[in-house]
Coordinates of C-alpha atoms in Angstrom, one line a residue:
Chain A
X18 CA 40.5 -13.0 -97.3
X19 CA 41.0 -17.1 -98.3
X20 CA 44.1 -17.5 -98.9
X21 CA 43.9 -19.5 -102.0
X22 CA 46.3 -21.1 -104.4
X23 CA 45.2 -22.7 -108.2
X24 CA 47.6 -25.5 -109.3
X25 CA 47.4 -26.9 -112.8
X26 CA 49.2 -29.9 -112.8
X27 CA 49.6 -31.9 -116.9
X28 CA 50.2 -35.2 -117.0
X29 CA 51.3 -37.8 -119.6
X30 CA 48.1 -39.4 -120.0
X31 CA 44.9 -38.2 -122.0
X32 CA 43.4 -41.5 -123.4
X33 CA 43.0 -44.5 -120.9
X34 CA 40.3 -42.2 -118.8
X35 CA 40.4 -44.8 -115.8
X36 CA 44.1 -43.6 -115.0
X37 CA 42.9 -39.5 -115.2
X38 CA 40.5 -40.4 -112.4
X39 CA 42.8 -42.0 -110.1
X40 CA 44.7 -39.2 -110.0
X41 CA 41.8 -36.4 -109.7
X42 CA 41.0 -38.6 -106.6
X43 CA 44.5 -38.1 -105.4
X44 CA 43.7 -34.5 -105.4
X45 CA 40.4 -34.6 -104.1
X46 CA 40.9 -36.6 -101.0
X47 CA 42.9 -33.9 -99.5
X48 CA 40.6 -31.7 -97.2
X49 CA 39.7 -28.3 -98.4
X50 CA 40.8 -28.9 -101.5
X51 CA 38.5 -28.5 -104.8
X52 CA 39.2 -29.8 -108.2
X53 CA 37.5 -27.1 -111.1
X54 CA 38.2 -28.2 -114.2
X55 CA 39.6 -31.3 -116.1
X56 CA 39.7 -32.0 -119.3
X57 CA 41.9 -34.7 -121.3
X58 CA 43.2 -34.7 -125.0
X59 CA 44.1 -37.9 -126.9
X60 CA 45.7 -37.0 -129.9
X61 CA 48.2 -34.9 -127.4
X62 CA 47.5 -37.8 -124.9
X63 CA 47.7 -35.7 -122.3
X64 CA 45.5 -34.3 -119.3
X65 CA 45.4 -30.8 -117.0
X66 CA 43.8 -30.6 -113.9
X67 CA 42.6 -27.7 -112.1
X68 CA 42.1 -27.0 -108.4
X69 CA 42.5 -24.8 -106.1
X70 CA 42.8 -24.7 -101.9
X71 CA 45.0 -23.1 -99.1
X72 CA 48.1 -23.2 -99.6
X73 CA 49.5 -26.0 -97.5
X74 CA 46.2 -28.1 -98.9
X75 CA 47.3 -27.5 -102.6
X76 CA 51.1 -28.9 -102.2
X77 CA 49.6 -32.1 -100.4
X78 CA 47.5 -32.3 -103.2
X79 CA 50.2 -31.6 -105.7
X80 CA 52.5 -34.3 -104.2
X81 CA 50.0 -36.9 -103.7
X82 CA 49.0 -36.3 -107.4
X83 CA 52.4 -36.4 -108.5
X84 CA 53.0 -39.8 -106.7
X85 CA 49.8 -41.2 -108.3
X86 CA 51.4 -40.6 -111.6
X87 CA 54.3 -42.0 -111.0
X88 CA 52.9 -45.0 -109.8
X89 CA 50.5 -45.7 -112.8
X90 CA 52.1 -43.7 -116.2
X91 CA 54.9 -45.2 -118.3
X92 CA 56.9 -42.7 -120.0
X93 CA 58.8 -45.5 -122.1
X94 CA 55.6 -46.3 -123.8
X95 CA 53.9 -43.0 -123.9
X96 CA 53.4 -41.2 -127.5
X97 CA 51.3 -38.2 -128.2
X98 CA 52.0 -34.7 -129.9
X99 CA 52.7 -32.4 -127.2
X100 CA 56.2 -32.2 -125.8
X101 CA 56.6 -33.2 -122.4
X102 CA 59.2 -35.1 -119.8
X103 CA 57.4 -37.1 -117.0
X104 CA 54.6 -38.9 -116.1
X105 CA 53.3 -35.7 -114.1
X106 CA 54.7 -33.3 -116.7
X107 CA 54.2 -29.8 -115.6
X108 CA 53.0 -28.8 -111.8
X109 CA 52.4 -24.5 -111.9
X110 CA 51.2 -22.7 -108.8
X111 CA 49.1 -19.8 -109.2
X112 CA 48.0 -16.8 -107.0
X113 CA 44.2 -16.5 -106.6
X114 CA 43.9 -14.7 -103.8
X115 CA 44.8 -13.2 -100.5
X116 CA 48.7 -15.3 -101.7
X117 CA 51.3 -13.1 -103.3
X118 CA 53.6 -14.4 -106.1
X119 CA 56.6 -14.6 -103.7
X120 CA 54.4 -17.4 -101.5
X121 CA 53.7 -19.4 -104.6
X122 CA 57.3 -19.8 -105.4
X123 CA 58.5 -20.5 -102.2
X124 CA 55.4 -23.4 -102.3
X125 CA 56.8 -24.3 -105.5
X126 CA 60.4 -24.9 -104.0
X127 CA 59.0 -26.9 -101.4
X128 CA 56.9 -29.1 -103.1
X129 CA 60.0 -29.4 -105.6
X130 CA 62.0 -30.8 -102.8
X131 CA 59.3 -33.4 -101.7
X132 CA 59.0 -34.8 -104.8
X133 CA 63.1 -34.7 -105.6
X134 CA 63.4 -36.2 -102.3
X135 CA 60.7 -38.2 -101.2
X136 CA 59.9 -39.8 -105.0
X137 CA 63.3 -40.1 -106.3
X138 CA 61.8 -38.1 -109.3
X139 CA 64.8 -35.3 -110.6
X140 CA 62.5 -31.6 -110.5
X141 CA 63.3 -28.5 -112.5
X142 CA 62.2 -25.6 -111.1
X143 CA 60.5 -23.0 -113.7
X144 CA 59.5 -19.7 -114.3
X145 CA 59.2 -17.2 -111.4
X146 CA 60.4 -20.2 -109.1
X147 CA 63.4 -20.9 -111.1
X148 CA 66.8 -21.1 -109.5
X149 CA 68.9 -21.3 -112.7
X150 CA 67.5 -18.2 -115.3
X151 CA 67.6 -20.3 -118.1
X152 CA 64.9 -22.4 -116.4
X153 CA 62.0 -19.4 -116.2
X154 CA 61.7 -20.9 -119.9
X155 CA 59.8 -24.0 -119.4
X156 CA 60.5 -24.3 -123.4
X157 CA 64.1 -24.5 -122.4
X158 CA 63.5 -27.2 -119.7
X159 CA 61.4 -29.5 -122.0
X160 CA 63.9 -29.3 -124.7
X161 CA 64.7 -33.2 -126.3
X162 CA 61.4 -33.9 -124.1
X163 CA 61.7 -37.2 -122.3
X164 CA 63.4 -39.1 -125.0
X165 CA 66.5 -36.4 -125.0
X166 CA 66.7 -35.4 -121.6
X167 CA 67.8 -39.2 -120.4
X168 CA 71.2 -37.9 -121.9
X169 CA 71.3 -34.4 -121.4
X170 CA 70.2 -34.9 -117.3
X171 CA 73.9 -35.9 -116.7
X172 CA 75.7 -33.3 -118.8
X173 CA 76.7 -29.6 -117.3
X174 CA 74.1 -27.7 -116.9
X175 CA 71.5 -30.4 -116.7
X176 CA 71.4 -31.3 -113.4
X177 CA 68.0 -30.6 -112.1
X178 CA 67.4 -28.8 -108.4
X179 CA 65.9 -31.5 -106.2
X180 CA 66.3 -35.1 -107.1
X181 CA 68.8 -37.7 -108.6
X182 CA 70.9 -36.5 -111.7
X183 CA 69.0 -39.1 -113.7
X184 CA 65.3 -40.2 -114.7
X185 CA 63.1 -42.0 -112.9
X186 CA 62.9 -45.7 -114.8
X187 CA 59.1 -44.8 -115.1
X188 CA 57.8 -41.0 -114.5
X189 CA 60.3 -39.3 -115.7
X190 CA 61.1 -35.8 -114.5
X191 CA 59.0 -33.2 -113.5
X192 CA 58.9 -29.4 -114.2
X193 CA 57.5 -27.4 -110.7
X194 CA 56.7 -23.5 -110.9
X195 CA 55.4 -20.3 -109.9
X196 CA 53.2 -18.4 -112.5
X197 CA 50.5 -16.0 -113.4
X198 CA 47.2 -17.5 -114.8
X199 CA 48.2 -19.1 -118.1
X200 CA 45.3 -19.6 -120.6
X201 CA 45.8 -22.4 -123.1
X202 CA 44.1 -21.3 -126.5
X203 CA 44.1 -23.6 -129.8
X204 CA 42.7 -22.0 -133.3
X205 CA 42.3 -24.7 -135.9
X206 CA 42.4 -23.9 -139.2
X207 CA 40.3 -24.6 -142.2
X208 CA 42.9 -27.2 -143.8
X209 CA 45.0 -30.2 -143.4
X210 CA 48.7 -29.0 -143.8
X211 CA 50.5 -28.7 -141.1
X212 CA 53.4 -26.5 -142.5
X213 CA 51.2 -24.0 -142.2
X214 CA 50.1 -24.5 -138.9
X215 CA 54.0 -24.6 -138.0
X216 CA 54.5 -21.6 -140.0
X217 CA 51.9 -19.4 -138.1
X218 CA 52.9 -20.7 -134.9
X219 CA 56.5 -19.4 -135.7
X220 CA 55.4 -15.9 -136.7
X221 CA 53.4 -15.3 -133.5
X222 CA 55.8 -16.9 -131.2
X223 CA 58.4 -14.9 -128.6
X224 CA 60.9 -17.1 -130.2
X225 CA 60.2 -16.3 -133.8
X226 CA 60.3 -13.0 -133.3
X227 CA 56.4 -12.4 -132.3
X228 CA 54.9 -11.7 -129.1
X229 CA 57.3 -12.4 -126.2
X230 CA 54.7 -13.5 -124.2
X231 CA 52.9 -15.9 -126.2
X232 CA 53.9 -19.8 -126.6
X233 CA 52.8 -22.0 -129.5
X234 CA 53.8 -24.7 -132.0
X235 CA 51.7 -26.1 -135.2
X236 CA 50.2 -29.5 -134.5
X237 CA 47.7 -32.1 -136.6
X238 CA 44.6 -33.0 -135.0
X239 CA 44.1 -36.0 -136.8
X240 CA 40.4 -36.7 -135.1
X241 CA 39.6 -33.7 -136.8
X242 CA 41.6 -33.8 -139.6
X243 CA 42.0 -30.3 -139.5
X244 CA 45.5 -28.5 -137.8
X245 CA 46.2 -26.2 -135.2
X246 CA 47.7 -23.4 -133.6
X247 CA 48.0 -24.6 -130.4
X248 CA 49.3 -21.6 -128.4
X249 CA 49.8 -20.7 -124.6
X250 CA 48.8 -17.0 -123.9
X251 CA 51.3 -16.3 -120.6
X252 CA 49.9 -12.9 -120.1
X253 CA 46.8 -12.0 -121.3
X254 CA 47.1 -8.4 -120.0
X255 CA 50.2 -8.0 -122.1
X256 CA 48.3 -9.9 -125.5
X257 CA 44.6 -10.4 -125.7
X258 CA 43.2 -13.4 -127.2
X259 CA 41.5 -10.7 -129.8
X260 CA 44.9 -9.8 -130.7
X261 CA 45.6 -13.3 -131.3
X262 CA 43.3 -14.5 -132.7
X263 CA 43.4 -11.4 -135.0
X264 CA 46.8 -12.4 -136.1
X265 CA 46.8 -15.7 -137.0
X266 CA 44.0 -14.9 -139.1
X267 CA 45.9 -12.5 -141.3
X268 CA 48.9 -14.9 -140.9
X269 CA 46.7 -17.6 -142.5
X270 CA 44.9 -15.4 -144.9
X271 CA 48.4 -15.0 -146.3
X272 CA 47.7 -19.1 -147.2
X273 CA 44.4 -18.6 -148.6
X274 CA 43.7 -20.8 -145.4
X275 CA 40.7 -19.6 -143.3
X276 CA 40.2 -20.1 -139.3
X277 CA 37.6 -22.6 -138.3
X278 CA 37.2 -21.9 -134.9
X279 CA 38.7 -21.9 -131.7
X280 CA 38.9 -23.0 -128.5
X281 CA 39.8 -22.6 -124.9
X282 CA 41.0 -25.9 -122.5
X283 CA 40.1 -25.4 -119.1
X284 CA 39.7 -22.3 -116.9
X285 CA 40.8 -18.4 -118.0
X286 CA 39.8 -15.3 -116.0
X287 CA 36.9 -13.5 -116.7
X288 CA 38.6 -9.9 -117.5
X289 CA 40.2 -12.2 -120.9
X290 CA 36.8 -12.7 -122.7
X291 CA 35.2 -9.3 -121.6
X292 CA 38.2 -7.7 -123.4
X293 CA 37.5 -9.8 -126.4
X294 CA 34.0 -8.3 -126.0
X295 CA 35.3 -5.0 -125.7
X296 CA 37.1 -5.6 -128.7
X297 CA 35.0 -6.6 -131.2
X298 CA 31.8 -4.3 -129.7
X299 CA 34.2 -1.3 -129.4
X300 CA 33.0 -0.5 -126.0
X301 CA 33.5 2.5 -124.7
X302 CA 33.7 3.6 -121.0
X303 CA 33.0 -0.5 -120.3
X304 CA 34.5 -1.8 -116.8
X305 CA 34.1 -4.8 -115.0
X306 CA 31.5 -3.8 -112.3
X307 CA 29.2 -3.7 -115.0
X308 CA 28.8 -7.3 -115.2
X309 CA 26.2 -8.1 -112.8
X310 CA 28.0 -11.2 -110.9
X311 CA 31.1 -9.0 -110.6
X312 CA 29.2 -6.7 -108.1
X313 CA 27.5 -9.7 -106.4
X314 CA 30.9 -10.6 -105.3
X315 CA 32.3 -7.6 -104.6
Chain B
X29 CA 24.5 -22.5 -106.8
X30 CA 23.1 -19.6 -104.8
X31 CA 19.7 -18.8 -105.9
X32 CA 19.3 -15.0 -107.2
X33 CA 16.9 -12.9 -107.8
X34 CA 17.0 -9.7 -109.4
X35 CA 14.1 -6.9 -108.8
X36 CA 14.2 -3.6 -110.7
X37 CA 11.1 -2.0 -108.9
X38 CA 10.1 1.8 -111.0
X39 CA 8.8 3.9 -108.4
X40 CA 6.5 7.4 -109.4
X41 CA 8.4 9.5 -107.3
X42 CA 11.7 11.0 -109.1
X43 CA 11.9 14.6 -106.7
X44 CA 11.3 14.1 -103.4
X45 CA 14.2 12.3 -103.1
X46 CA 14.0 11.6 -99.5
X47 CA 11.1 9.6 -100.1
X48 CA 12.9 7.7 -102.5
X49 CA 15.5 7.0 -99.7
X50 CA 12.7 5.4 -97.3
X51 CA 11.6 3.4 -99.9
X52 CA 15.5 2.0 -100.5
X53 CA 15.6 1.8 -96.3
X54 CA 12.4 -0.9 -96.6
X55 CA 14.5 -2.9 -99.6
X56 CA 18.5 -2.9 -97.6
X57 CA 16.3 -4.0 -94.2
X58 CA 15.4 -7.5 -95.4
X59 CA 18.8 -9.5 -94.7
X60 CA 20.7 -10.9 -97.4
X61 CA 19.2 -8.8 -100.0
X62 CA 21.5 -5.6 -101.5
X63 CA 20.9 -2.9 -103.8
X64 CA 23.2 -2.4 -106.8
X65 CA 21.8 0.5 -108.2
X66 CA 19.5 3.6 -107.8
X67 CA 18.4 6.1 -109.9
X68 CA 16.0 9.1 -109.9
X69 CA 14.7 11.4 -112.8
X70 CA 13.1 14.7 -112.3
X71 CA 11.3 14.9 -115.5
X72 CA 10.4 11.5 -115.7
X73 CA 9.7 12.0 -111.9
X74 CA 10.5 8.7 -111.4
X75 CA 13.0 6.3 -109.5
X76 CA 14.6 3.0 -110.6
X77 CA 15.9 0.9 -107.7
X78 CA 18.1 -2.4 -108.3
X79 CA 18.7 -5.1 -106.4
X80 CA 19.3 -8.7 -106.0
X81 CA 19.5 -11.4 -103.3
X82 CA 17.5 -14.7 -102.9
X83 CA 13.6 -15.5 -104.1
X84 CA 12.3 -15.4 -100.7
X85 CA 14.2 -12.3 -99.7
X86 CA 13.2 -10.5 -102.5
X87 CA 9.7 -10.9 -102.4
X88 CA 9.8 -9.7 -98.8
X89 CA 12.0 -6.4 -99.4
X90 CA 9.9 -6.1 -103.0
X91 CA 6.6 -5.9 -100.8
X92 CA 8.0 -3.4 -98.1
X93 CA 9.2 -1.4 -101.1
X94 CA 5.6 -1.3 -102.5
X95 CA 3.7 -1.3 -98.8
X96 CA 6.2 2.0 -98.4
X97 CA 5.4 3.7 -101.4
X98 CA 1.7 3.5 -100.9
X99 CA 2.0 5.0 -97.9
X100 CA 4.0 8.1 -99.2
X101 CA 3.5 8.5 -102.8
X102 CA 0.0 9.8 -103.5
X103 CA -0.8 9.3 -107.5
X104 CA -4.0 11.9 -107.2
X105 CA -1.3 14.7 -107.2
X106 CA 1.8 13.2 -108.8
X107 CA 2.4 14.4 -112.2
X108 CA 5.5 13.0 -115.3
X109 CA 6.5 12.3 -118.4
X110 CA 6.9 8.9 -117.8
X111 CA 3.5 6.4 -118.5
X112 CA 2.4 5.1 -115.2
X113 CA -0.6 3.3 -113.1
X114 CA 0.5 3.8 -109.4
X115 CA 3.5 4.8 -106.9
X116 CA 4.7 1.6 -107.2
X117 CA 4.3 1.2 -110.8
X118 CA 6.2 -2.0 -112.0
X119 CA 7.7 -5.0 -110.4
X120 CA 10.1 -7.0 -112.5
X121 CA 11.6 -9.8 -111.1
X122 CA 14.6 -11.2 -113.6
X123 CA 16.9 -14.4 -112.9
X124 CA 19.8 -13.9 -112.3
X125 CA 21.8 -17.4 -111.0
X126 CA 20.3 -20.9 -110.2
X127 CA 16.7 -20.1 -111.1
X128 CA 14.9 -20.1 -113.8
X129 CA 12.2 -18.0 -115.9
X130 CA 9.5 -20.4 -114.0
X131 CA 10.7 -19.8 -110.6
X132 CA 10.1 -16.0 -111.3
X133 CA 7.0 -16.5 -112.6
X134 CA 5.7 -18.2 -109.5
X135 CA 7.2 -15.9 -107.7
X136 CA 5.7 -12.9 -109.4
X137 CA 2.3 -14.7 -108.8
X138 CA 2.8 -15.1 -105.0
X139 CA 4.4 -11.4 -104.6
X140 CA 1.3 -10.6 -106.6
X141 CA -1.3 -12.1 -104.4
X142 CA 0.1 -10.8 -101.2
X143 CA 0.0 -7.1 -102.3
X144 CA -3.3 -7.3 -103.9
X145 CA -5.0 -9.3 -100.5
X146 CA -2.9 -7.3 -97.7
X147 CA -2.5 -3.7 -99.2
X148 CA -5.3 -3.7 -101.0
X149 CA -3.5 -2.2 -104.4
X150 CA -5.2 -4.0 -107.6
X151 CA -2.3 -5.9 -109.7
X152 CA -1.7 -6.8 -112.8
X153 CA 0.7 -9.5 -114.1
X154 CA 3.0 -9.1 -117.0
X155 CA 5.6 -10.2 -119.7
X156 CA 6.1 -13.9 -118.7
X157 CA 4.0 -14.0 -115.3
X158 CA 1.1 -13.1 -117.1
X159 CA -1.8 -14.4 -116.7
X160 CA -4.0 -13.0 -119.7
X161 CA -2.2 -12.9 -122.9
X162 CA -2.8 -9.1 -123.7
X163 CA -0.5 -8.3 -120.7
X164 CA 2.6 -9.4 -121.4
X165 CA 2.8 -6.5 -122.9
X166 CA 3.6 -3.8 -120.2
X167 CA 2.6 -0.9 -123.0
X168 CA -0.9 -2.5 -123.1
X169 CA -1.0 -2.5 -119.0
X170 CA -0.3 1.2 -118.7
X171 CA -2.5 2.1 -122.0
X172 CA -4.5 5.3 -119.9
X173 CA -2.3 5.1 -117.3
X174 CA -3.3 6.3 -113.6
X175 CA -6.2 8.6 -115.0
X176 CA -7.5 6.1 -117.2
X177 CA -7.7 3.3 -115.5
X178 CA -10.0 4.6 -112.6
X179 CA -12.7 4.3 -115.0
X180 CA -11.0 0.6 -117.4
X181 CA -10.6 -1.3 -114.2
X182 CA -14.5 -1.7 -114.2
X183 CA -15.1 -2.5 -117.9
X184 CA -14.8 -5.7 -119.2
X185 CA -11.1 -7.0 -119.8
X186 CA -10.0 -4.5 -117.1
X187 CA -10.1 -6.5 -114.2
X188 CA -6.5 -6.9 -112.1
X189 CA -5.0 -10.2 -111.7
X190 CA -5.4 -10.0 -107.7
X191 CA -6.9 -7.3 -105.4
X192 CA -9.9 -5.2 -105.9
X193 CA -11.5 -4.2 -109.0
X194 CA -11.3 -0.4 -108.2
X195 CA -7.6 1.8 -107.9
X196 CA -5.9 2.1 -104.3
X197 CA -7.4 5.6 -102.9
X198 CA -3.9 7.1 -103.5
X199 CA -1.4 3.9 -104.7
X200 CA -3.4 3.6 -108.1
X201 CA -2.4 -0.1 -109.3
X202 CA 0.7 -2.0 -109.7
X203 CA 2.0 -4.0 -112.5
X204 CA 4.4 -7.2 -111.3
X205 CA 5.9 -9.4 -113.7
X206 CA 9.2 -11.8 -114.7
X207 CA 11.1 -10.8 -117.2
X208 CA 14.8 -11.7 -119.4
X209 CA 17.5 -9.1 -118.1
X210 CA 17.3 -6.5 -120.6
X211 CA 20.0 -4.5 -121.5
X212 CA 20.3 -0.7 -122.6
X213 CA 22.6 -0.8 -125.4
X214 CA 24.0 1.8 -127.8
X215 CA 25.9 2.1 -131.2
X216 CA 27.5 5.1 -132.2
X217 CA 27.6 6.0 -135.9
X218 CA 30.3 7.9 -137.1
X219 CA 28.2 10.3 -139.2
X220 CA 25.6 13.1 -138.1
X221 CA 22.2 12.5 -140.1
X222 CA 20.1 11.6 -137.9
X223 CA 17.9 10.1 -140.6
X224 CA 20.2 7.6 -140.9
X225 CA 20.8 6.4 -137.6
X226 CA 16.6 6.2 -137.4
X227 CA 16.4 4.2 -140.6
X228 CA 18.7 1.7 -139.3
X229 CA 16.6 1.8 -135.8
X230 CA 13.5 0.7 -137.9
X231 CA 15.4 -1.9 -139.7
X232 CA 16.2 -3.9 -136.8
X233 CA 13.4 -3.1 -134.2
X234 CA 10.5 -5.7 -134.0
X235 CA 8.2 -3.1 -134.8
X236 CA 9.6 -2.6 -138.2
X237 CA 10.0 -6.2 -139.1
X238 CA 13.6 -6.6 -137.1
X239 CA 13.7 -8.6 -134.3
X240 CA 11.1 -8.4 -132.4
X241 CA 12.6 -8.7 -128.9
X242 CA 14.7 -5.4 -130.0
X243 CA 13.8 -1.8 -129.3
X244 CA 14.9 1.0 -131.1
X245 CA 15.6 4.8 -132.1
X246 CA 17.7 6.4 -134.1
X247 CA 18.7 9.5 -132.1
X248 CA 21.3 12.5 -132.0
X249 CA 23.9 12.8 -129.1
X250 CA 24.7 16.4 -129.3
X251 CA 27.6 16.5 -126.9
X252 CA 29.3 14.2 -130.0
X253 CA 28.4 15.5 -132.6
X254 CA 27.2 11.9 -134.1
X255 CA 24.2 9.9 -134.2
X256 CA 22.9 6.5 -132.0
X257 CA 21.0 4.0 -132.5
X258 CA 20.0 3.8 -129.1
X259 CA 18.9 -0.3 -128.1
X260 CA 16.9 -1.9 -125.7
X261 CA 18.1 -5.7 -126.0
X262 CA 14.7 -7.4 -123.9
X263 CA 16.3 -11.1 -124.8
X264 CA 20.1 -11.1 -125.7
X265 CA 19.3 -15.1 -125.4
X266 CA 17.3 -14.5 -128.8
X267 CA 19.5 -12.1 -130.3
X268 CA 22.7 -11.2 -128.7
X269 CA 24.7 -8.2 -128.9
X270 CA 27.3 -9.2 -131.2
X271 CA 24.3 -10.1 -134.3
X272 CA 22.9 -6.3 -133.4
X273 CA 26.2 -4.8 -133.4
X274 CA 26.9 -6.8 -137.0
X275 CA 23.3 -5.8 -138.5
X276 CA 24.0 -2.4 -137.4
X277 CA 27.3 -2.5 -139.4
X278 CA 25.0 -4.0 -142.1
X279 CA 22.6 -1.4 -142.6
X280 CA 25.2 1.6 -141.6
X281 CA 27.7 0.5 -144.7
X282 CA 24.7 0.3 -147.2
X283 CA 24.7 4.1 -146.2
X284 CA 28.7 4.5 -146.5
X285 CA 28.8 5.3 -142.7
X286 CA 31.0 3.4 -140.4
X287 CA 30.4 2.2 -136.8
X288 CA 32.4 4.5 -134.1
X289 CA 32.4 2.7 -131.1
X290 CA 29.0 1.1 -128.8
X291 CA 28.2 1.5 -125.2
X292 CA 26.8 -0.5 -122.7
X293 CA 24.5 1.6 -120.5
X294 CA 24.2 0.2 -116.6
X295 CA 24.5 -3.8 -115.6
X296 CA 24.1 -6.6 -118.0
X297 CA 24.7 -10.5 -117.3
X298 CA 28.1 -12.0 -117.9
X299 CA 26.8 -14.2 -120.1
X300 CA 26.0 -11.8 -122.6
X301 CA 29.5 -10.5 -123.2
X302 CA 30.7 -14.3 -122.9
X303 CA 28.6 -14.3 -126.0
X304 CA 30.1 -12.2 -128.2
X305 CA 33.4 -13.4 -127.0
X306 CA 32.3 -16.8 -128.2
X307 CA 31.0 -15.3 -131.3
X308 CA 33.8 -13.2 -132.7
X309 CA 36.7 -16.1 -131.6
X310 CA 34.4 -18.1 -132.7
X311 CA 34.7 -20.8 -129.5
X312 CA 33.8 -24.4 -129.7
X313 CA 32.7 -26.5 -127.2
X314 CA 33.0 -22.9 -124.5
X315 CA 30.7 -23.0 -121.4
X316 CA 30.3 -20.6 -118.5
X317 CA 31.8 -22.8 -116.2
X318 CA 35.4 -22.2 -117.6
X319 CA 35.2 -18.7 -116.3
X320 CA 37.9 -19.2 -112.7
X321 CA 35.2 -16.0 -111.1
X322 CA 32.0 -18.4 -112.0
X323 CA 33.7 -21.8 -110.6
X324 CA 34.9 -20.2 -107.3
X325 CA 31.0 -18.8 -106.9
X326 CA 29.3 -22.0 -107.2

């Protein structure tokens, strides 16, 4: 089988389009490589790109994005709603196939050392590639974002694992890791308060208390002048998005605030909707090779 | 996008089951084209075969199949339940990726030609290949079946889309046509009158003023001691499976009787469970191409 590798990489720019592209060429002038997905949001003014490729195809195409960045994003004057710390924010490494987990983090450790290195961009290594515990939390890495982490890089326990002990004047830092597919689900709500949208956000949280494996914070949209649960779902074999979605819903019918819709930002596997499906049909006996393109493939 | 095809041939043989197996040798001969399914039915005796693979691919292993069963399946001696007009009795061709409904059609129309001019087997065209608008109903094709027809084929209206105007000496006729996927799809009440289950059958079936690309009967599964409305979907595109699981919920609570779980019988098309994914999270802006399987087919 291919060995194949996705890499998600989010960076610090979601409005001026021109800049997005630059760096989703980048990625796709490296050979074998083949950008999926990308999609760009400016009220978080902030992009994720997906591709996927062998494995030493994927970190060429991870540095060389990475680099891009650098060269045209300017964390001094960059504002938007998500948290973040560099120019290329967040670079994850994910098994596809034939590639265990063990292979994407030792990727993920070499590609962290390029970009320390090479760049002069300080890297903190996250989640199953982390070196210091703390750091599996990327939540823990990005915390004071940008802004606080020019203090903080110098003080114990700052220091990142490849790089100088400082920011780079323009990019930043960067976060490198090894994960499972993450998919990043919003629900916006039927009203314009943002307390709420913080409050839910807490409740379903592993930090408040909720589901361990679920990330999320309460954020305005203010093109839609609505707000949302914006929430990553870092196991979706441990917490379906029916499960979610099922909760903030009771979460915000405690409000008398209704859910809108949702919505899903790039790529998720298959198996996460068909369990919605399952869900709400209450299928029984239902499995995968049922679905007619999973038995073309197999 | 690789073209597919999917052909659900209904053959009248459902004993003899090593005639069944020549007939599936003539389909898995033609390269690139694979069967997914196989069934047989004593009663019925009758076979289902499924398979898939590119247009031109299919239409070759689709005329084997039928050039095969003419040569083994005599219809002066074959005896069912099921309403049929010759050993190879039906022809569907269904899209399945990168074609669409029109592409079958013509398909249909060519497959059509070339079994009525070579073999000699009078043919009729159906649902959406059609050529005359009474036969896009299949029910109105088979009305007399096999016996009947040796006399209708020579009265006015009777005459077969391609190939002679009298029945193959012991292949009868054979109806090809394009159709939607259709999928077998059932809803178990959690009650046991019967009555019940078949008043909420009428309600939604076409024939009782429901939708009209919906089949259904209200039926008792012993083994569960509850009743099923038992579903042929013919176009989930029109009405997909989470409206007829939510009308069934209608109609079951204006009887005080709750829905106990649904069952999806056989293959059915991604998309359709992608639907009620959509529908019950209820996703914005979601299309097919966000599903990592789909994107690393294409």
């Amino acid at each position: 089988m291919t060995k194949l590798i996705q890499c998600v990489p989010n960076f610090s720019e979601g409005r001026r389009l021109e800049i997005v592209e630059k760096i989703v060429q980048a990625i796709t002038c490296v050979p074998s490589v083949n950008v999926l997905d990308q999609s760009s949001d400016a009220s978080h003014n902030r992009s994720v790109i997906t591709f996927v490729g062998p494995p030493e195809a994927v970190k060429r195409a991870a540095y060389s994005a990475v680099e891009k960045a650098a060269e045209l994003i300017d964390m001094e004057i960059h504002r938007g709603e998500h948290p973040r710390i560099g120019a290329a924010d967040v670079v994850p490494l994910i098994p596809v196939s034939g590639v265990t987990m063990d292979e994407c983090v030792s990727l993920a450790r070499e590609l962290g050392r390029k970009i320390g290195e090479n760049l002069g961009i300080p890297v903190y290594l996250y989640e199953e590639a982390a070196l210091v515990p703390e750091r599996k939390n990327l939540a823990a890495v990005r915390r004071g974002e940008y802004e606080g982490l020019k203090e903080a890089i110098g003080e114990p326990g700052g220091r990142p694992d490849f790089g100088p002990p400082y920011l780079h004047p323009n990019a930043g830092a960067t976060a490198v890791g090894a994960r499972p597919p993450l998919i990043a689900y919003n629900i916006n709500l039927d009203c314009n308060d943002v307390e709420i949208a913080r409050k839910i956000a807490r409740s379903i949280r592993g930090s408040g208390g909720g589901y361990p494996s679920i990330k999320a914070l309460g954020v305005l949209t203010e093109e839609r002048n609505t707000v949302q649960v914006t929430i990553n779902v870092c196991n979706y074999r441990l917490v379906s998005l029916a499960r979610i979605f099922e909760t903030v819903k009771s979460e915000a019918a405690r409000y008398g605030v209704g859910i809108k819709n949702s919505e899903i930002i790039g790529l998720l596997p298959m198996e996460a909707l068909l369990d919605a499906a399952a869900f709400y049909l209450r299928l029984q006996d239902f499995h995968e090779g049922q679905v007619l393109e999973k038995r073309l493939t197999e």
